GROMACS .gro file of C-alpha atoms in nm:
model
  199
    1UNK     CA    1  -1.047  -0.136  -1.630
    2UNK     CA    2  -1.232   0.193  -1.706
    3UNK     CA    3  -1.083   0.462  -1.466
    4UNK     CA    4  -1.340   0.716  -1.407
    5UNK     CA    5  -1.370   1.020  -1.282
    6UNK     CA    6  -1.410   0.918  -0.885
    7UNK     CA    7  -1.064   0.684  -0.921
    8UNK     CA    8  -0.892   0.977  -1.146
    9UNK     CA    9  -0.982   1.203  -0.816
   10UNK     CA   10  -0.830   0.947  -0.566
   11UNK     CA   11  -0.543   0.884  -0.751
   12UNK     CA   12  -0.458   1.281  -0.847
   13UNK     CA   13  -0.452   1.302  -0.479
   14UNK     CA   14  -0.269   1.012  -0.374
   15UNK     CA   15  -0.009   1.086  -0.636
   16UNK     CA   16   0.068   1.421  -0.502
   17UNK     CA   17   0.148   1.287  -0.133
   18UNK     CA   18   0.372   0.931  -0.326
   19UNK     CA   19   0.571   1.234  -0.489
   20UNK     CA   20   0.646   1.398  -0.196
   21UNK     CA   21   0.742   1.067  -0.025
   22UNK     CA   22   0.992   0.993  -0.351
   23UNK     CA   23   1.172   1.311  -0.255
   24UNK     CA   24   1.295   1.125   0.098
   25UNK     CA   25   1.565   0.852   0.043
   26UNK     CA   26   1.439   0.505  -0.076
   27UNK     CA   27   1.251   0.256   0.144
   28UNK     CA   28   1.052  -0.046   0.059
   29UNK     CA   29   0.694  -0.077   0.221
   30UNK     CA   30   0.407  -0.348   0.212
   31UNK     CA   31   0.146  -0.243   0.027
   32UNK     CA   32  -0.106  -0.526   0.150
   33UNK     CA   33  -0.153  -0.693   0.483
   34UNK     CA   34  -0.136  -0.518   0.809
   35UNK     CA   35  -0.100  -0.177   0.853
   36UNK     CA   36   0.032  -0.181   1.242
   37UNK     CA   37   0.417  -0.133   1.144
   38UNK     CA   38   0.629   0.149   1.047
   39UNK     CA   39   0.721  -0.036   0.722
   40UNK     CA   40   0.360  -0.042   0.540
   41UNK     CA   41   0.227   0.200   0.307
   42UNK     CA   42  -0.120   0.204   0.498
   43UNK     CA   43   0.072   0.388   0.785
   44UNK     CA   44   0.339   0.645   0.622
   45UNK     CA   45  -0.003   0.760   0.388
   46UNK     CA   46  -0.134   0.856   0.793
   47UNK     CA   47  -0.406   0.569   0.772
   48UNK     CA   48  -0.377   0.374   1.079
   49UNK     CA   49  -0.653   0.136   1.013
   50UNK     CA   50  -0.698  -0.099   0.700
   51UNK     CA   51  -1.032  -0.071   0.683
   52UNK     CA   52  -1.027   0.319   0.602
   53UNK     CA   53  -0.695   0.252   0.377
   54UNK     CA   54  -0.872  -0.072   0.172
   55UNK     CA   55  -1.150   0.146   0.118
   56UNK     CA   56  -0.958   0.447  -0.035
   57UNK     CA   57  -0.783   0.175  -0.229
   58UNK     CA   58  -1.112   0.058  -0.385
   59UNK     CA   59  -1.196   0.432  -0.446
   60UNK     CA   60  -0.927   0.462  -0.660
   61UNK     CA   61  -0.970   0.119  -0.872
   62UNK     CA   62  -0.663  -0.008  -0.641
   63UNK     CA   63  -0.802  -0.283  -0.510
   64UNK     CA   64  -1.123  -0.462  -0.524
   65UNK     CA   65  -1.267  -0.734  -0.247
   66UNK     CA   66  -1.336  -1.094  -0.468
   67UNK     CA   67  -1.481  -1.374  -0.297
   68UNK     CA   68  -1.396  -1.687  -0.334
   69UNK     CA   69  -1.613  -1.974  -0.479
   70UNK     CA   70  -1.494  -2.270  -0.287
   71UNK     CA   71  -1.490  -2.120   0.034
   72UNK     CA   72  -1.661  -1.821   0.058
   73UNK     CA   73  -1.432  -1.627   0.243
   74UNK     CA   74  -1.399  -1.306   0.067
   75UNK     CA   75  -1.041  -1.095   0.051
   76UNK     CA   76  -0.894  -0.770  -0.045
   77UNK     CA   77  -0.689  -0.803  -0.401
   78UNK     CA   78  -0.467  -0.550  -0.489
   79UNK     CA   79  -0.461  -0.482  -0.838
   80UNK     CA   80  -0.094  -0.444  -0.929
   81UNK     CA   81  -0.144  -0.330  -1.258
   82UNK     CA   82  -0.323  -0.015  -1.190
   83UNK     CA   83  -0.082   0.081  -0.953
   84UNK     CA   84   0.201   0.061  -1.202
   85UNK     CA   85  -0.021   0.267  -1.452
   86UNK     CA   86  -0.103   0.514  -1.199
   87UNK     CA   87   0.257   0.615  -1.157
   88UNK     CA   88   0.361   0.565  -1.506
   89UNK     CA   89   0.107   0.792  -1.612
   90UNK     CA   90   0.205   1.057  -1.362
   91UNK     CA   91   0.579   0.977  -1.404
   92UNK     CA   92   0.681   0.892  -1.713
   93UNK     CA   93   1.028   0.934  -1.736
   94UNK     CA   94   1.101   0.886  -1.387
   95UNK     CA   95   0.856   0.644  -1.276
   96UNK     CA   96   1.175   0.344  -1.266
   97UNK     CA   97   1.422   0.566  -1.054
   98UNK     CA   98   1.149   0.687  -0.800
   99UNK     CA   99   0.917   0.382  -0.769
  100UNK     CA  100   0.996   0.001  -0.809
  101UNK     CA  101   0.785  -0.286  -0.743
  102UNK     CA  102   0.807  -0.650  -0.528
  103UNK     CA  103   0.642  -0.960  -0.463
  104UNK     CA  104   0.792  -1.117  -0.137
  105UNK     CA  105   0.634  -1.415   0.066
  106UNK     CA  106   0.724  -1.432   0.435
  107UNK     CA  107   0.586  -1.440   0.793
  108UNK     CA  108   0.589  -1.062   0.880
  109UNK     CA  109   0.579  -1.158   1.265
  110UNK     CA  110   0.846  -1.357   1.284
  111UNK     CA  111   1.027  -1.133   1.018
  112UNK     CA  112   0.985  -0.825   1.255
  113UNK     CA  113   1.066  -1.024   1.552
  114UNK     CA  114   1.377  -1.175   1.378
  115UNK     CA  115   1.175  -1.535   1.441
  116UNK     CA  116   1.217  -1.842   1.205
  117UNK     CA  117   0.934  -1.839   0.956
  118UNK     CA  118   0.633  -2.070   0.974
  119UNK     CA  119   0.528  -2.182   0.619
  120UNK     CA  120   0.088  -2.159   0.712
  121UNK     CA  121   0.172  -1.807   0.809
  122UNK     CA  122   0.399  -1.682   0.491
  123UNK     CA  123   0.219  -1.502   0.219
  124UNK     CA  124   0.250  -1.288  -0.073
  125UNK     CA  125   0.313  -0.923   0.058
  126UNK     CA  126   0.308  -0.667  -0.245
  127UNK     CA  127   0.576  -0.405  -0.192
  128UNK     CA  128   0.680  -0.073  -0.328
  129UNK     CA  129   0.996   0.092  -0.302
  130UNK     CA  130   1.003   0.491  -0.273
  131UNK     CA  131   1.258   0.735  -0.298
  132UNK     CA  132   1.592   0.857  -0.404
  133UNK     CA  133   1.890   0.601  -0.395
  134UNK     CA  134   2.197   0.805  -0.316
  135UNK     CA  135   2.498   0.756  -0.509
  136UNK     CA  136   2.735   0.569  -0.333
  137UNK     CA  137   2.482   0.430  -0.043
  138UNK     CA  138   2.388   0.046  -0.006
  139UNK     CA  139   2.003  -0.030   0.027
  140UNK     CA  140   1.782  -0.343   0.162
  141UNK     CA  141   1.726  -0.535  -0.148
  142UNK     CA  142   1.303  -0.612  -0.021
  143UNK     CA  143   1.098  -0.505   0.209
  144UNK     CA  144   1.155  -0.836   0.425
  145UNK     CA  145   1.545  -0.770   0.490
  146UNK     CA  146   1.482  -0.416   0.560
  147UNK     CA  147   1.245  -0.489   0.812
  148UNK     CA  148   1.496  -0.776   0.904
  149UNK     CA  149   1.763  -0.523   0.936
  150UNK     CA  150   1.538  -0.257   1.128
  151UNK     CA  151   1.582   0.029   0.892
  152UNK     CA  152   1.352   0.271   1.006
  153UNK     CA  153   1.190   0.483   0.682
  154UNK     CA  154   1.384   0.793   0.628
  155UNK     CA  155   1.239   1.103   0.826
  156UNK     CA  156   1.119   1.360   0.551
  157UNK     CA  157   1.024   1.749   0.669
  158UNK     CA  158   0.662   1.829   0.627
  159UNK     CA  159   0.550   1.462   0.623
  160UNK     CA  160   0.269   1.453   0.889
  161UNK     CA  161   0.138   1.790   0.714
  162UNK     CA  162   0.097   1.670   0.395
  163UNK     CA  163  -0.053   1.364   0.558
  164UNK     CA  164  -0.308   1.546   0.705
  165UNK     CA  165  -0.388   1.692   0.409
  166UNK     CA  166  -0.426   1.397   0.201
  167UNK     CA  167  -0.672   1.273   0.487
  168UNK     CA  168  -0.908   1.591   0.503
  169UNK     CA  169  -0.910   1.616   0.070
  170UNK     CA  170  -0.991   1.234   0.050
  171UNK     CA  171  -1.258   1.236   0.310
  172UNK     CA  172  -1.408   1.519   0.177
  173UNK     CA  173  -1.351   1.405  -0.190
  174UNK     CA  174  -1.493   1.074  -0.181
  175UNK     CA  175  -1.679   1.109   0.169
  176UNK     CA  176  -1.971   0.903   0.062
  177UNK     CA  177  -1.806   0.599  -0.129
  178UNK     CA  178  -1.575   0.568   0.170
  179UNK     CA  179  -1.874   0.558   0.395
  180UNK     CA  180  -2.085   0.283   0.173
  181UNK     CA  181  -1.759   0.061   0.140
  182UNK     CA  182  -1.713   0.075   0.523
  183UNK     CA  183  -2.060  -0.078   0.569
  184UNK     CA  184  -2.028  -0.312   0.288
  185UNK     CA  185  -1.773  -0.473   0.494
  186UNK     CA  186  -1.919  -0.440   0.835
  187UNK     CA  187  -2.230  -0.645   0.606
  188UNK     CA  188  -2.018  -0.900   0.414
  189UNK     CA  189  -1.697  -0.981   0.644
  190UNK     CA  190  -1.425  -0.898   0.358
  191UNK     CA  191  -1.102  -0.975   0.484
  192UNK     CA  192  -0.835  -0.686   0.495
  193UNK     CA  193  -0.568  -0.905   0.648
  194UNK     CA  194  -0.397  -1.190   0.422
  195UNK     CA  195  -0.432  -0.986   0.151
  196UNK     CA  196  -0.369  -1.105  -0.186
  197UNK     CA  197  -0.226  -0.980  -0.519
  198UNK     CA  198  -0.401  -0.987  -0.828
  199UNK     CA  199  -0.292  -0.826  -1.186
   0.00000   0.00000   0.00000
């Protein structure tokens, strides 16, 4: 993929606010799926709905919507690859100790309300890990047992600030792109829920 200058602008800015998040003790979040839960990336980034957060995504060469050929349904891919080269490129030498990657299939409902999983609603659920691991402290091994266990993500100082501040600078930023990929979905029906992985 060619990154140009619009994604380089969404991910300068989205890098600045995952820094300050890897300064808080670790915690796994979904990167994909719903957004409605205090364990997805959507929602500690301040978006609260995935159409706005899918959209930045796609800004930033994050994700892209591909349809598919059987059925026609179309669905929002994440593009695991670029995310890894986003943060590599911005962390070199720390990118492993501050940022780790997972692919876990389960039923996030019945994970969250400690329910026996049903196999038609189980899917792939990209995850990210953030943060410091204190020396000495035990952490969930995946996103699914810490949301199993409850473990709330940890409570950093200045969060909802630099939240807000991410918001305003990518509105304004990319302010038009956001706006055409909102009604490019109102148009074609992409999918933000179910989302898939893709490298």
């Amino acid at each position: 993929m060619i990154v140009t200058k619009t994604m380089w602008n969404a991910r300068a800015l989205l890098m600045v606010l995952m820094s300050f998040l890897a300064t808080g003790e670790s915690c796994w979040y979904t990167m994909n799926g719903r957004a409605d839960h205090c364990h997805s990336l959507a929602r500690r980034l301040g978006f609260y709905q995935n159409e706005e957060y899918y959209a930045f995504l796609i800004a930033a060469g994050l994700a892209k919507c591909v349809e598919n050929k059987r059925t026609g349904v179309k669905k929002m891919h994440m593009l695991s690859d670029q995310w890894e080269n986003m943060i590599k490129a911005e962390n070199a030498e720390n990118a492993e100790q501050f940022f780790q990657f997972d692919t876990k299939r389960f039923d996030l409902d019945a994970v969250i309300n400690g329910e026996t999983q049903i196999n038609k609603c189980r899917f792939d659920h990209l995850a990210i890990r953030i943060g410091v691991k204190k020396a000495g402290e035990s952490y969930a091994a995946s996103v699914s047992d810490q949301i199993r266990e409850d473990i709330a993500p940890p409570n950093i100082s200045g969060l909802l600030s630099m939240q807000r501040q991410f918001l305003l600078m990518s509105s304004c930023t990319l302010s038009v792109i956001l706006h055409l990929l909102l009604l490019f979905w109102a148009k074609m029906g992409c999918l933000t829920h179910g989302v898939q992985c893709a490298k």
